[in-house]
CSV table of N, CA and C in Angstrom, one decimal:
chain,number,residue,atom,x,y,z
A,1,ALA,N,106.2,75.1,83.5
A,1,ALA,CA,105.0,74.7,82.7
A,1,ALA,C,103.8,75.0,83.6
A,2,GLY,N,103.9,74.8,84.8
A,2,GLY,CA,102.8,75.0,85.7
A,2,GLY,C,102.4,76.5,86.0
A,3,ALA,N,103.3,77.4,85.6
A,3,ALA,CA,102.9,78.8,85.7
A,3,ALA,C,103.4,79.5,84.5
A,4,PRO,N,102.6,79.4,83.4
A,4,PRO,CA,103.1,79.8,82.1
A,4,PRO,C,103.4,81.3,81.9
A,5,LYS,N,102.9,82.1,82.9
A,5,LYS,CA,103.1,83.5,82.7
A,5,LYS,C,104.3,84.0,83.6
A,6,ARG,N,104.9,83.2,84.5
A,6,ARG,CA,105.9,83.6,85.4
A,6,ARG,C,107.3,83.6,84.6
A,7,GLU,N,108.2,84.6,85.1
A,7,GLU,CA,109.5,84.6,84.6
A,7,GLU,C,110.3,83.6,85.5
A,8,VAL,N,111.4,83.1,84.9
A,8,VAL,CA,112.2,82.1,85.6
A,8,VAL,C,113.7,82.6,85.6
A,9,TRP,N,114.3,82.7,86.7
A,9,TRP,CA,115.7,83.1,86.8
A,9,TRP,C,116.6,82.0,87.2
A,10,ALA,N,117.8,81.9,86.5
A,10,ALA,CA,118.7,80.9,86.9
A,10,ALA,C,120.1,81.6,87.1
A,11,PHE,N,120.7,81.3,88.2
A,11,PHE,CA,122.0,81.8,88.6
A,11,PHE,C,123.0,80.7,88.6
A,12,ASP,N,124.1,80.8,88.0
A,12,ASP,CA,125.1,79.7,88.0
A,12,ASP,C,126.4,80.3,87.5
A,13,SER,N,127.5,79.8,88.1
A,13,SER,CA,128.8,80.2,87.6
A,13,SER,C,129.2,79.5,86.3
A,14,PHE,N,128.7,78.3,86.0
A,14,PHE,CA,129.0,77.6,84.9
A,14,PHE,C,130.6,77.3,84.8
A,15,GLN,N,131.1,77.4,86.0
A,15,GLN,CA,132.6,77.2,86.2
A,15,GLN,C,132.8,76.2,87.3
A,16,GLY,N,131.8,75.5,87.8
A,16,GLY,CA,132.0,74.6,88.9
A,16,GLY,C,131.6,75.3,90.2
A,17,LEU,N,132.1,74.7,91.3
A,17,LEU,CA,131.9,75.2,92.6
A,17,LEU,C,133.0,76.1,93.0
A,18,PRO,N,132.7,77.1,93.9
A,18,PRO,CA,133.7,77.9,94.6
A,18,PRO,C,134.5,77.0,95.6
A,19,THR,N,135.6,77.4,96.1
A,19,THR,CA,136.4,76.6,97.1
A,19,THR,C,135.5,76.6,98.4
A,20,PRO,N,135.2,75.4,99.0
A,20,PRO,CA,134.5,75.4,100.3
A,20,PRO,C,135.3,76.2,101.4
A,21,GLY,N,134.5,76.6,102.3
A,21,GLY,CA,135.1,77.3,103.4
A,21,GLY,C,135.1,76.4,104.7
A,22,GLU,N,135.6,77.0,105.7
A,22,GLU,CA,135.8,76.3,107.0
A,22,GLU,C,134.6,75.6,107.6
A,23,LEU,N,133.4,76.3,107.3
A,23,LEU,CA,132.1,75.7,107.8
A,23,LEU,C,131.5,74.7,107.0
A,24,ASP,N,132.1,74.3,106.0
A,24,ASP,CA,131.6,73.3,105.0
A,24,ASP,C,131.8,71.9,105.3
A,25,GLY,N,132.6,71.5,106.2
A,25,GLY,CA,132.9,70.1,106.6
A,25,GLY,C,133.8,69.4,105.8
A,26,ARG,N,134.3,68.3,106.2
A,26,ARG,CA,135.3,67.5,105.6
A,26,ARG,C,134.9,66.9,104.3
A,27,GLN,N,133.6,66.5,104.2
A,27,GLN,CA,133.1,65.8,102.9
A,27,GLN,C,133.2,66.8,101.7
A,28,SER,N,133.4,68.0,102.0
A,28,SER,CA,133.4,69.0,100.9
A,28,SER,C,134.8,69.2,100.3
A,29,GLU,N,135.8,68.6,101.0
A,29,GLU,CA,137.2,68.8,100.6
A,29,GLU,C,137.3,68.2,99.2
A,30,GLY,N,138.0,69.0,98.3
A,30,GLY,CA,138.3,68.5,97.0
A,30,GLY,C,137.2,68.7,96.0
A,31,LEU,N,136.1,69.3,96.4
A,31,LEU,CA,134.9,69.4,95.5
A,31,LEU,C,134.9,70.8,94.8
A,32,GLY,N,135.7,71.7,95.3
A,32,GLY,CA,135.7,73.1,94.8
A,32,GLY,C,136.1,72.9,93.2
A,33,GLY,N,135.5,73.6,92.3
A,33,GLY,CA,135.7,73.6,90.9
A,33,GLY,C,135.2,72.4,90.2
A,34,GLU,N,134.5,71.5,90.8
A,34,GLU,CA,133.9,70.4,90.2
A,34,GLU,C,132.5,70.7,90.0
A,35,LEU,N,131.8,69.7,89.3
A,35,LEU,CA,130.3,69.8,89.1
A,35,LEU,C,130.0,70.9,88.2
A,36,ILE,N,130.6,71.0,87.0
A,36,ILE,CA,130.4,72.2,86.2
A,36,ILE,C,129.1,71.9,85.3
A,37,ALA,N,128.2,73.0,85.4
A,37,ALA,CA,126.9,72.9,84.7
A,37,ALA,C,127.2,73.5,83.3
A,38,SER,N,126.2,73.3,82.4
A,38,SER,CA,126.3,73.8,81.1
A,38,SER,C,125.1,74.7,80.9
A,39,GLU,N,125.3,75.9,80.5
A,39,GLU,CA,124.2,76.9,80.2
A,39,GLU,C,123.3,76.4,79.0
A,40,GLN,N,124.0,75.7,78.0
A,40,GLN,CA,123.3,75.2,76.9
A,40,GLN,C,122.3,74.1,77.2
A,41,LYS,N,122.7,73.2,78.2
A,41,LYS,CA,121.9,72.1,78.6
A,41,LYS,C,120.8,72.7,79.5
A,42,LEU,N,121.0,73.7,80.3
A,42,LEU,CA,120.0,74.4,81.1
A,42,LEU,C,119.0,75.0,80.1
A,43,ARG,N,119.3,75.7,79.2
A,43,ARG,CA,118.4,76.3,78.2
A,43,ARG,C,117.6,75.2,77.5
A,44,ALA,N,118.3,74.2,76.9
A,44,ALA,CA,117.7,73.1,76.3
A,44,ALA,C,116.6,72.5,77.1
A,45,GLY,N,117.0,72.1,78.4
A,45,GLY,CA,116.0,71.6,79.2
A,45,GLY,C,114.8,72.4,79.6
A,46,PHE,N,115.0,73.6,79.8
A,46,PHE,CA,113.9,74.5,80.0
A,46,PHE,C,113.0,74.6,78.8
A,47,GLU,N,113.6,74.7,77.6
A,47,GLU,CA,112.8,74.8,76.4
A,47,GLU,C,111.9,73.5,76.1
A,48,ARG,N,112.2,72.4,76.7
A,48,ARG,CA,111.4,71.3,76.7
A,48,ARG,C,110.0,71.4,77.3
A,49,PHE,N,110.0,72.3,78.4
A,49,PHE,CA,108.8,72.4,79.2
A,49,PHE,C,108.1,73.8,79.2
A,50,ALA,N,108.8,74.8,78.7
A,50,ALA,CA,108.3,76.2,78.8
A,50,ALA,C,108.8,77.1,77.7
A,51,ASP,N,108.3,78.3,77.5
A,51,ASP,CA,108.7,79.2,76.6
A,51,ASP,C,110.1,79.7,77.0
A,52,PRO,N,111.2,79.5,76.1
A,52,PRO,CA,112.5,79.8,76.5
A,52,PRO,C,112.7,81.4,76.7
A,53,ALA,N,111.7,82.2,76.2
A,53,ALA,CA,111.8,83.6,76.4
A,53,ALA,C,111.6,84.0,77.9
A,54,ARG,N,111.0,83.1,78.6
A,54,ARG,CA,110.8,83.4,80.1
A,54,ARG,C,112.0,83.1,81.0
A,55,LEU,N,113.0,82.5,80.4
A,55,LEU,CA,114.2,82.2,81.2
A,55,LEU,C,115.3,83.3,81.1
A,56,HIS,N,115.6,83.7,82.3
A,56,HIS,CA,116.7,84.7,82.4
A,56,HIS,C,117.9,84.0,83.1
A,57,VAL,N,119.0,84.0,82.4
A,57,VAL,CA,120.2,83.3,83.0
A,57,VAL,C,121.3,84.3,83.3
A,58,ARG,N,121.8,84.2,84.6
A,58,ARG,CA,122.9,85.1,84.9
A,58,ARG,C,124.1,84.2,85.3
A,59,ALA,N,125.1,84.3,84.4
A,59,ALA,CA,126.3,83.5,84.6
A,59,ALA,C,127.3,84.3,85.5
A,60,GLY,N,127.9,83.6,86.4
A,60,GLY,CA,128.9,84.2,87.3
A,60,GLY,C,128.7,83.7,88.7
A,61,TRP,N,129.7,84.1,89.6
A,61,TRP,CA,129.6,83.7,90.9
A,61,TRP,C,128.4,84.5,91.7
A,62,PHE,N,127.9,83.8,92.6
A,62,PHE,CA,126.7,84.5,93.3
A,62,PHE,C,127.0,85.8,93.9
A,63,GLU,N,128.1,86.1,94.4
A,63,GLU,CA,128.5,87.3,94.9
A,63,GLU,C,128.6,88.5,93.9
A,64,GLU,N,128.7,88.0,92.6
A,64,GLU,CA,128.7,88.9,91.5
A,64,GLU,C,127.4,89.2,90.8
A,65,THR,N,126.5,88.2,91.0
A,65,THR,CA,125.3,88.3,90.2
A,65,THR,C,123.9,88.5,91.0
A,66,LEU,N,123.9,87.9,92.2
A,66,LEU,CA,122.5,87.9,92.9
A,66,LEU,C,122.1,89.3,93.3
A,67,GLU,N,122.9,90.1,94.0
A,67,GLU,CA,122.5,91.4,94.4
A,67,GLU,C,122.2,92.3,93.2
A,68,VAL,N,123.0,92.2,92.1
A,68,VAL,CA,122.8,93.1,91.0
A,68,VAL,C,121.5,92.8,90.3
A,69,ALA,N,121.1,91.6,90.4
A,69,ALA,CA,119.8,91.2,89.6
A,69,ALA,C,118.6,91.3,90.6
A,70,ALA,N,118.8,91.4,91.8
A,70,ALA,CA,117.6,91.3,92.8
A,70,ALA,C,116.4,92.2,92.4
A,71,ASP,N,116.8,93.5,92.0
A,71,ASP,CA,115.7,94.4,91.7
A,71,ASP,C,115.0,94.0,90.4
A,72,GLU,N,115.6,93.3,89.5
A,72,GLU,CA,114.9,92.9,88.3
A,72,GLU,C,114.1,91.7,88.6
A,73,VAL,N,114.4,90.8,89.5
A,73,VAL,CA,113.7,89.6,89.7
A,73,VAL,C,112.3,89.7,90.1
A,74,GLY,N,111.9,90.6,91.1
A,74,GLY,CA,110.6,90.8,91.5
A,74,GLY,C,110.2,89.7,92.5
A,75,PRO,N,108.8,89.5,92.7
A,75,PRO,CA,108.3,88.5,93.6
A,75,PRO,C,108.7,87.1,93.2
A,76,VAL,N,109.1,86.3,94.1
A,76,VAL,CA,109.6,84.9,93.9
A,76,VAL,C,108.5,83.9,94.4
A,77,ALA,N,108.0,83.0,93.7
A,77,ALA,CA,107.1,82.0,94.1
A,77,ALA,C,107.9,80.8,94.7
A,78,VAL,N,109.0,80.4,94.0
A,78,VAL,CA,109.7,79.3,94.4
A,78,VAL,C,111.2,79.6,94.2
A,79,LEU,N,112.0,79.6,95.4
A,79,LEU,CA,113.3,79.8,95.4
A,79,LEU,C,114.0,78.5,95.7
A,80,HIS,N,114.7,78.1,94.6
A,80,HIS,CA,115.5,76.8,94.7
A,80,HIS,C,116.9,77.0,94.9
A,81,CYS,N,117.5,76.8,96.0
A,81,CYS,CA,118.9,77.2,96.3
A,81,CYS,C,119.8,75.9,96.2
A,82,ASP,N,120.7,75.9,95.2
A,82,ASP,CA,121.6,74.7,95.1
A,82,ASP,C,123.0,75.3,95.2
A,83,GLY,N,123.3,75.9,96.3
A,83,GLY,CA,124.6,76.5,96.5
A,83,GLY,C,125.6,75.7,97.1
A,84,ASP,N,125.3,74.6,97.6
A,84,ASP,CA,126.2,73.6,98.2
A,84,ASP,C,126.9,74.1,99.5
A,85,TRP,N,127.6,75.3,99.4
A,85,TRP,CA,128.5,75.7,100.6
A,85,TRP,C,127.8,76.7,101.4
A,86,TYR,N,128.2,76.9,102.7
A,86,TYR,CA,127.7,77.8,103.7
A,86,TYR,C,127.6,79.2,103.0
A,87,ASP,N,128.7,79.7,102.6
A,87,ASP,CA,128.7,81.2,102.0
A,87,ASP,C,127.7,81.3,100.9
A,88,SER,N,127.7,80.4,99.9
A,88,SER,CA,126.7,80.4,98.9
A,88,SER,C,125.3,80.4,99.2
A,89,VAL,N,125.0,79.5,100.1
A,89,VAL,CA,123.5,79.3,100.6
A,89,VAL,C,123.1,80.5,101.5
A,90,LEU,N,124.0,81.0,102.4
A,90,LEU,CA,123.6,82.2,103.1
A,90,LEU,C,123.5,83.4,102.2
A,91,LEU,N,124.4,83.6,101.3
A,91,LEU,CA,124.2,84.8,100.4
A,91,LEU,C,122.9,84.7,99.6
A,92,THR,N,122.6,83.5,99.1
A,92,THR,CA,121.3,83.3,98.4
A,92,THR,C,120.1,83.7,99.2
A,93,LEU,N,120.1,83.2,100.4
A,93,LEU,CA,119.0,83.5,101.3
A,93,LEU,C,119.0,85.0,101.8
A,94,GLU,N,120.1,85.5,102.0
A,94,GLU,CA,120.2,87.0,102.4
A,94,GLU,C,119.6,87.9,101.2
A,95,VAL,N,119.9,87.5,100.0
A,95,VAL,CA,119.5,88.4,98.8
A,95,VAL,C,118.0,88.0,98.4
A,96,MET,N,117.8,86.7,98.2
A,96,MET,CA,116.6,86.3,97.6
A,96,MET,C,115.4,86.0,98.4
A,97,TYR,N,115.6,85.6,99.7
A,97,TYR,CA,114.5,85.2,100.6
A,97,TYR,C,113.6,86.4,100.8
A,98,PRO,N,114.0,87.6,101.0
A,98,PRO,CA,113.1,88.7,101.1
A,98,PRO,C,112.2,88.9,99.9
A,99,LEU,N,112.6,88.4,98.7
A,99,LEU,CA,111.7,88.4,97.5
A,99,LEU,C,110.7,87.4,97.5
A,100,VAL,N,110.8,86.3,98.3
A,100,VAL,CA,109.9,85.2,98.3
A,100,VAL,C,108.6,85.7,98.8
A,101,SER,N,107.5,85.5,98.0
A,101,SER,CA,106.2,85.9,98.5
A,101,SER,C,105.7,85.1,99.6
A,102,PRO,N,104.9,85.7,100.5
A,102,PRO,CA,104.3,85.0,101.6
A,102,PRO,C,103.6,83.7,101.0
A,103,ALA,N,103.8,82.6,101.7
A,103,ALA,CA,103.3,81.2,101.3
A,103,ALA,C,104.1,80.7,100.1
A,104,GLY,N,105.1,81.4,99.6
A,104,GLY,CA,106.1,80.9,98.6
A,104,GLY,C,106.9,79.8,99.1
A,105,PHE,N,107.6,79.0,98.3
A,105,PHE,CA,108.4,77.9,98.7
A,105,PHE,C,109.9,78.2,98.6
A,106,VAL,N,110.6,77.7,99.6
A,106,VAL,CA,112.1,77.8,99.6
A,106,VAL,C,112.6,76.4,99.6
A,107,VAL,N,113.5,76.0,98.7
A,107,VAL,CA,114.0,74.7,98.6
A,107,VAL,C,115.5,74.8,98.8
A,108,ILE,N,116.1,74.0,99.7
A,108,ILE,CA,117.6,74.1,99.9
A,108,ILE,C,118.0,72.7,99.4
A,109,ASP,N,118.7,72.7,98.3
A,109,ASP,CA,119.1,71.4,97.6
A,109,ASP,C,120.0,70.5,98.5
A,110,ASP,N,121.0,71.2,99.2
A,110,ASP,CA,122.1,70.4,99.8
A,110,ASP,C,122.0,70.4,101.4
A,111,TYR,N,120.7,70.6,101.9
A,111,TYR,CA,120.6,70.6,103.3
A,111,TYR,C,121.0,69.4,104.0
A,112,GLY,N,120.7,68.3,103.4
A,112,GLY,CA,121.0,67.0,104.1
A,112,GLY,C,122.4,66.5,103.7
A,113,THR,N,123.0,67.1,102.9
A,113,THR,CA,124.3,66.6,102.4
A,113,THR,C,125.6,67.3,103.0
A,114,PHE,N,125.5,68.7,102.9
A,114,PHE,CA,126.7,69.5,103.3
A,114,PHE,C,126.3,70.2,104.6
A,115,PRO,N,127.2,70.0,105.6
A,115,PRO,CA,126.9,70.7,106.8
A,115,PRO,C,126.8,72.3,106.7
A,116,GLY,N,127.6,72.8,105.8
A,116,GLY,CA,127.6,74.3,105.6
A,116,GLY,C,126.3,74.7,105.1
A,117,ALA,N,125.6,74.0,104.2
A,117,ALA,CA,124.3,74.4,103.6
A,117,ALA,C,123.3,74.3,104.7
A,118,GLN,N,123.4,73.3,105.5
A,118,GLN,CA,122.4,73.2,106.7
A,118,GLN,C,122.6,74.2,107.6
A,119,ARG,N,123.8,74.5,108.1
A,119,ARG,CA,124.1,75.6,109.0
A,119,ARG,C,123.6,77.0,108.5
A,120,ALA,N,124.0,77.3,107.3
A,120,ALA,CA,123.5,78.6,106.7
A,120,ALA,C,122.0,78.7,106.7
A,121,THR,N,121.3,77.6,106.3
A,121,THR,CA,119.9,77.6,106.3
A,121,THR,C,119.3,77.9,107.7
A,122,ASP,N,119.8,77.1,108.7
A,122,ASP,CA,119.3,77.1,110.0
A,122,ASP,C,119.6,78.5,110.6
A,123,GLU,N,120.8,79.0,110.4
A,123,GLU,CA,121.1,80.4,110.9
A,123,GLU,C,120.2,81.5,110.3
A,124,TYR,N,120.0,81.4,109.0
A,124,TYR,CA,119.2,82.3,108.3
A,124,TYR,C,117.7,82.3,108.9
A,125,ARG,N,117.3,81.1,108.9
A,125,ARG,CA,115.8,81.0,109.3
A,125,ARG,C,115.6,81.5,110.7
A,126,LEU,N,116.5,81.3,111.6
A,126,LEU,CA,116.5,81.8,113.0
A,126,LEU,C,116.5,83.3,112.9
A,127,ARG,N,117.5,83.9,112.3
A,127,ARG,CA,117.6,85.3,112.1
A,127,ARG,C,116.3,86.0,111.5
A,128,ALA,N,115.7,85.3,110.5
A,128,ALA,CA,114.6,85.8,109.8
A,128,ALA,C,113.3,85.6,110.6
A,129,GLY,N,113.4,84.8,111.7
A,129,GLY,CA,112.2,84.4,112.4
A,129,GLY,C,111.2,83.6,111.7
A,130,ASP,N,111.7,82.8,110.8
A,130,ASP,CA,110.8,81.8,110.0
A,130,ASP,C,110.9,80.5,110.6
A,131,SER,N,109.8,80.2,111.3
A,131,SER,CA,109.8,78.9,111.9
A,131,SER,C,108.9,77.8,111.2
A,132,ALA,N,108.6,78.1,110.0
A,132,ALA,CA,107.7,77.2,109.3
A,132,ALA,C,108.4,75.8,109.2
A,133,PRO,N,107.6,74.7,109.2
A,133,PRO,CA,108.2,73.4,109.3
A,133,PRO,C,109.1,73.2,108.1
A,134,LEU,N,110.3,72.6,108.4
A,134,LEU,CA,111.2,72.3,107.4
A,134,LEU,C,111.0,70.8,107.0
A,135,ARG,N,110.7,70.6,105.7
A,135,ARG,CA,110.3,69.3,105.3
A,135,ARG,C,111.3,68.6,104.5
A,136,ARG,N,111.5,67.4,104.6
A,136,ARG,CA,112.5,66.6,103.8
A,136,ARG,C,111.9,66.1,102.5
A,137,ILE,N,112.7,66.4,101.4
A,137,ILE,CA,112.3,65.9,100.1
A,137,ILE,C,112.9,64.5,99.8
A,138,ASP,N,114.2,64.5,100.1
A,138,ASP,CA,114.9,63.2,99.9
A,138,ASP,C,116.1,63.3,100.8
A,139,HIS,N,117.1,62.5,100.6
A,139,HIS,CA,118.3,62.5,101.6
A,139,HIS,C,119.0,63.8,101.6
A,140,THR,N,118.8,64.6,100.7
A,140,THR,CA,119.6,65.9,100.6
A,140,THR,C,118.7,67.1,100.6
A,141,GLY,N,117.7,67.1,99.9
A,141,GLY,CA,116.8,68.3,99.7
A,141,GLY,C,115.8,68.5,100.8
A,142,HIS,N,115.6,69.8,101.3
A,142,HIS,CA,114.6,70.1,102.2
A,142,HIS,C,113.9,71.4,101.7
A,143,TYR,N,112.6,71.6,102.2
A,143,TYR,CA,112.0,72.8,101.8
A,143,TYR,C,111.1,73.3,103.0
A,144,TRP,N,110.7,74.5,102.8
A,144,TRP,CA,109.6,75.1,103.7
A,144,TRP,C,108.7,76.1,102.9
A,145,ARG,N,107.6,76.3,103.5
A,145,ARG,CA,106.7,77.4,102.9
A,145,ARG,C,106.7,78.6,103.7
A,146,LYS,N,107.2,79.7,103.2
A,146,LYS,CA,107.4,80.9,103.9
A,146,LYS,C,106.1,81.4,104.6
A,147,GLY,N,106.3,81.8,105.9
A,147,GLY,CA,105.1,82.3,106.6
A,147,GLY,C,104.0,81.3,107.0
A,148,THR,N,104.4,80.1,107.1
A,148,THR,CA,103.4,79.1,107.4
A,148,THR,C,103.7,78.3,108.7
A,149,ALA,N,104.3,79.0,109.7
A,149,ALA,CA,104.6,78.4,111.0
A,149,ALA,C,103.3,78.1,111.6
A,150,PRO,N,103.2,77.0,112.3
A,150,PRO,CA,102.0,76.7,113.1
A,150,PRO,C,101.7,77.8,114.1
A,151,SER,N,100.5,78.2,114.3
A,151,SER,CA,100.1,79.2,115.3
A,151,SER,C,100.2,78.7,116.7
A,152,ALA,N,100.7,79.5,117.6
A,152,ALA,CA,100.8,79.1,119.0
A,152,ALA,C,99.4,79.0,119.5
A,153,ALA,N,99.2,77.9,120.4
A,153,ALA,CA,97.8,77.8,121.0
A,153,ALA,C,97.6,78.8,122.0
A,154,LEU,N,96.4,79.4,122.0
A,154,LEU,CA,96.1,80.5,122.9
A,154,LEU,C,95.5,80.0,124.2
């Protein structure tokens, strides 16, 4: 609603979570395949706040959908990553972070909950050279603004 001309992209398997990997920690055990979202609820929720014609939904696992759609997405103002596991978060950042505009926002939904999400985020930020302050939203979500690292004192 705050950017009525912007297109919105949503990627979800709508089949639950993939199986967690070795880097995802013990608290992730038994969660693969749970937390199933509904495309109909996503569309209905979006329609409450914005023109539904602006919403582009890609159903399927991230490894099947993100790279294929990246050329269509264009510049990203806000990247909200809710991938839960190391592999999903890392893939999302590898494919979509380069599309985030300078001073755009990156939100990692599970940074404070799942060690794999935190590790993937930290590794990617280090590799990308993005040292902008990582800010806490709540017990799990964290965000940063791309390209806003404090300048070194001269």
